[in-house]
Amino acid sequence: MKRTVPLIITAAGGFTLIVAFFIPATESWGEVAAIWFDILAAIAFILGGGNLVRNHLKKISDQTAGWAYSVITLAAFFITLTVGLFKVGARPMEQQEYYGQRFASLSLEDFPLEFSVEGTIPPKKSGRRLPDSVHGQLVADAAAGTISFRGWMEPNQLDDLKNYKHLLEWQATVETLYDKAQPPEPLRGKAFYHAGHRALAFAGRMSEFEYHTLRELAGTPEWLAAVDALYEATNQTAEIECPADALPERFDAAAISPDLSYDEELQRLRFTGPMPLGLRDRMVRRFFPVATPLSPAAEQVLVNLLKQAGPLSEAQIEALSKAAAAGWTFDQLIAEVNRAGEPVQVPKTAREMLAEKQAGATVIEPMKTVGEKRTLNNLQQKFLREFDSSEMTVDDLVEGLRRMGPLSARQVAALRAFLAKQPTAAERNKELGFALLRAGPLTEEQRDLMFGDYRKQIRWRRYVGRLFAAAHVVKFPWSGEYRAVGTPFWWLYEYAFKPLTATMFAMLAFYVASAAFRAFRAKNLEAVLLLGTAFIILLGRTFAGVYLTSWLPESLSFLRIEELTIRIMQWFNTAGNRAIMIGIALGIASTSLKVLLAVDRSYLGTGGD
Amino acid sequence: MLEYVARLDRRWIFLMMLLAVAIPILFQLRFPETPTPLAKAVFDAVENLPPGSKVLLAFDYDPASEGELGPMATAFVLHCAKKGHKMYFIALWPVGPQMIDDQIRKVIKTDFPNLVYGEDYVNLGFKPGNEGVIKVIVTDLRQLYTTDDKGVNIDKIPMMQGIRSVQDFDLVINVSAGYPGTKEWVQYAATPYGIPVVGGCTGVQAPLLYPYIPDQLPGLLGAIKGAAEYEKLVVDRYDLADVGRYLEGLRRMGPQLVAHMLMIFLIIAGNVIYFAQRRQERYRP
């Protein structure tokens, strides 16, 4: 039995692959066999690891020659395995962490709300299941002619369901169901149900009103317990120590969020609730104004300030001017805002297209145009060009532009996005400072002038990062990448594995050189042929070959070394290798048949072990 | 004297090899490179595809062979990015994903920041099983690749829409340091399904792949010379001759030339000594 089972597996697997190769109808059998092979290949890694441990432990136990190397091998093996397997030091994956949300455990069965619409789930020809993202949440009641969704549907689930079948009626039904399967209005965009994580989630801090609204949705004990837990979790306050001198100038906690506060007496920064990534980024930049283009006058002021702080060469002034000109311009910003004011093509909803179809339309366009053309008027453009971030915030700028003419929401978003991508004045000054340093030295005072604000910004960013981490509860600590930059596994790979393996390979050149000197002898005709070929190939693989025979006329170009190299590889090498390969293939075929038919059982071992 | 040279301590040879490699690096020796038809065939295979074509880049090598294969992998990614192809990276070697990450960082993130992960390029990562993986994915990719390297569901990746198997790719580019590698891609993808495959391999592998040229393998880059030739074609076509990091293959040809010359010198020297000793023995009373 011990030998029969492997023989049967081998024969079945082998013959399946042969049949699948020759008969297209059985192609999927081959796939299944190959997948099992892949699974076994993965298991082989485990067996290989076990074998390595056993052999080296035996060597250490017996204290045979070189046992100390076995200790090093085992230590390296276990360290790498541990840091890789347990993802030591790996940060959780961003998209799995739902930053800005808190979770409370709630199974799908305990989620009390179900939403139904009339309709049926269309069958899929290929027999594929419903998308995994709605697994267990979407059910059809054939008798009642309805489909129901348990939970609150998320946009990705809507997309998956719409892609399940490209049928207008089905997609329209899904859209209706999506609209229905949403939390009530005050909670939209704040309350979520992640069925895959079996969690009720809430973004930001939950207010008393939101808490009561959520509780009133159902009265089951599981639901109430989850809502209570969520309320408590979203109202926890995180705090970090933050000295007053680390705060940016004109720091105003309320301008960032009502959940942010600073205790001047205890010098502590506090935040209540989970902090979203957007808020963190806003906090970092809010008090460090965006760098606006330097006018010639402003540039001259900066040069004068630098000159007051120390000597400044002509080359440095030129470098400063060049670096300052590399930033963004108001023309770019105006063009961006005007572009956003153009009408845009957006896809129609399935319901819109279905309505058109039912109204008798023969051709249905999938896109529609929304919005009307809006460009900044002269007054707005002038106002924009006068924007000075040190005196005016982006909110003030938007407000001012609105006062002077029409401004669509898309234009406002484009303006904010454009400015958010630009460096702050502190970052711009740092770049200018580096440009000056490349052109000449700077005094301590000059350095403070150019880098002082950036130092403050970096320091503030560090405190914001700490507060963000303190306000976040890690949900999936093992979701990170084991080989992410900075993890112990990455360090081992980058600074041990990589140089060691590269060194081993590189050492070949030294040993080959030594062997060539001692062993490559023209002892007989075959050796002479081999030597001659080696010379041609060695020369032909470098520019030396081209150089040495470039004098040969075109009529004798076939004698040039690089040409000879190609001929040797294409004719002699190919012919020889093909003969060997065909021979090997025939050998493999006959040997494989012997193995599959259990004539050759040597691969099973002697049975002694 | 002859005896002394014949018994020369091998450490002197090691020193000579060290100098042969170090001097060209230190003095930045560079030599012109003329692309061979095989390198041109590889270049044409990528260049002649229309922009937006789907290219599968299988990086089957490790840090040991990075010195030989890294430059050609860089050139492949650069060429695909310049041409506007969609890049799908996979690896059949356990450390292949690190090689992919290196190239993504070196080329895409540095010079093509506008390319979006999931829309313009995707890293599908490593799968164990050697040629068994190729055998499955040539007919059904989703049987083995349900997520990308970061664990994102493959159905959520826009550029994976419409990709059911390797047959949906317009070209497979394989950079190979051994088994599994170009040979397996030719045997299990190119030959039975007619999937166009071009490759780059180490010097020792190249002779074994010549039998597949040109029908099953239209083009092949052999070792650092192949990389240098291909690099030249790419940088000339896209006017990148002044971007040093894209001329790494050309730079590494300097040490290769001097090292090859040293090898020839050592072989000749060894044979001169051998024949001189034989002559002495023959005339010895």
CSV table of N, CA, C and O in Angstrom, one decimal, chain A residues 345 347-348 353 356 363-368:
chain,number,residue,atom,x,y,z
A,345,GLN,N,-18.1,64.7,-19.4
A,345,GLN,CA,-18.9,63.5,-19.8
A,345,GLN,C,-18.9,62.5,-18.7
A,345,GLN,O,-17.8,62.1,-18.2
A,347,PRO,N,-20.7,58.8,-17.1
A,347,PRO,CA,-21.6,57.6,-17.5
A,347,PRO,C,-23.0,57.8,-17.0
A,347,PRO,O,-23.2,58.2,-15.9
A,348,LYS,N,-23.9,57.4,-17.8
A,348,LYS,CA,-25.3,57.4,-17.4
A,348,LYS,C,-25.6,56.2,-16.4
A,348,LYS,O,-24.9,55.2,-16.5
A,353,MET,N,-30.6,54.7,-18.6
A,353,MET,CA,-30.5,54.1,-19.9
A,353,MET,C,-31.7,53.2,-20.1
A,353,MET,O,-32.3,53.1,-21.2
A,356,GLU,N,-34.7,55.3,-21.1
A,356,GLU,CA,-34.6,55.6,-22.6
A,356,GLU,C,-35.0,54.5,-23.4
A,356,GLU,O,-35.7,54.6,-24.4
A,363,VAL,N,-31.0,54.0,-30.2
A,363,VAL,CA,-29.6,54.1,-29.9
A,363,VAL,C,-29.4,54.8,-28.5
A,363,VAL,O,-29.9,55.9,-28.3
A,364,ILE,N,-28.8,54.1,-27.7
A,364,ILE,CA,-28.6,54.7,-26.3
A,364,ILE,C,-27.1,55.0,-26.1
A,364,ILE,O,-26.3,54.1,-26.1
A,365,GLU,N,-26.9,56.2,-25.9
A,365,GLU,CA,-25.5,56.7,-25.6
A,365,GLU,C,-25.2,56.4,-24.1
A,365,GLU,O,-26.0,56.7,-23.2
A,366,PRO,N,-24.1,55.8,-23.8
A,366,PRO,CA,-23.7,55.4,-22.4
A,366,PRO,C,-23.3,56.6,-21.6
A,366,PRO,O,-23.2,56.6,-20.4
A,367,MET,N,-22.9,57.8,-22.3
A,367,MET,CA,-22.4,58.9,-21.5
A,367,MET,C,-23.4,60.1,-21.7
A,367,MET,O,-24.1,60.2,-22.6
A,368,LYS,N,-23.3,61.0,-20.7
A,368,LYS,CA,-24.0,62.2,-20.8
A,368,LYS,C,-23.1,63.4,-20.4
A,368,LYS,O,-22.1,63.2,-19.7
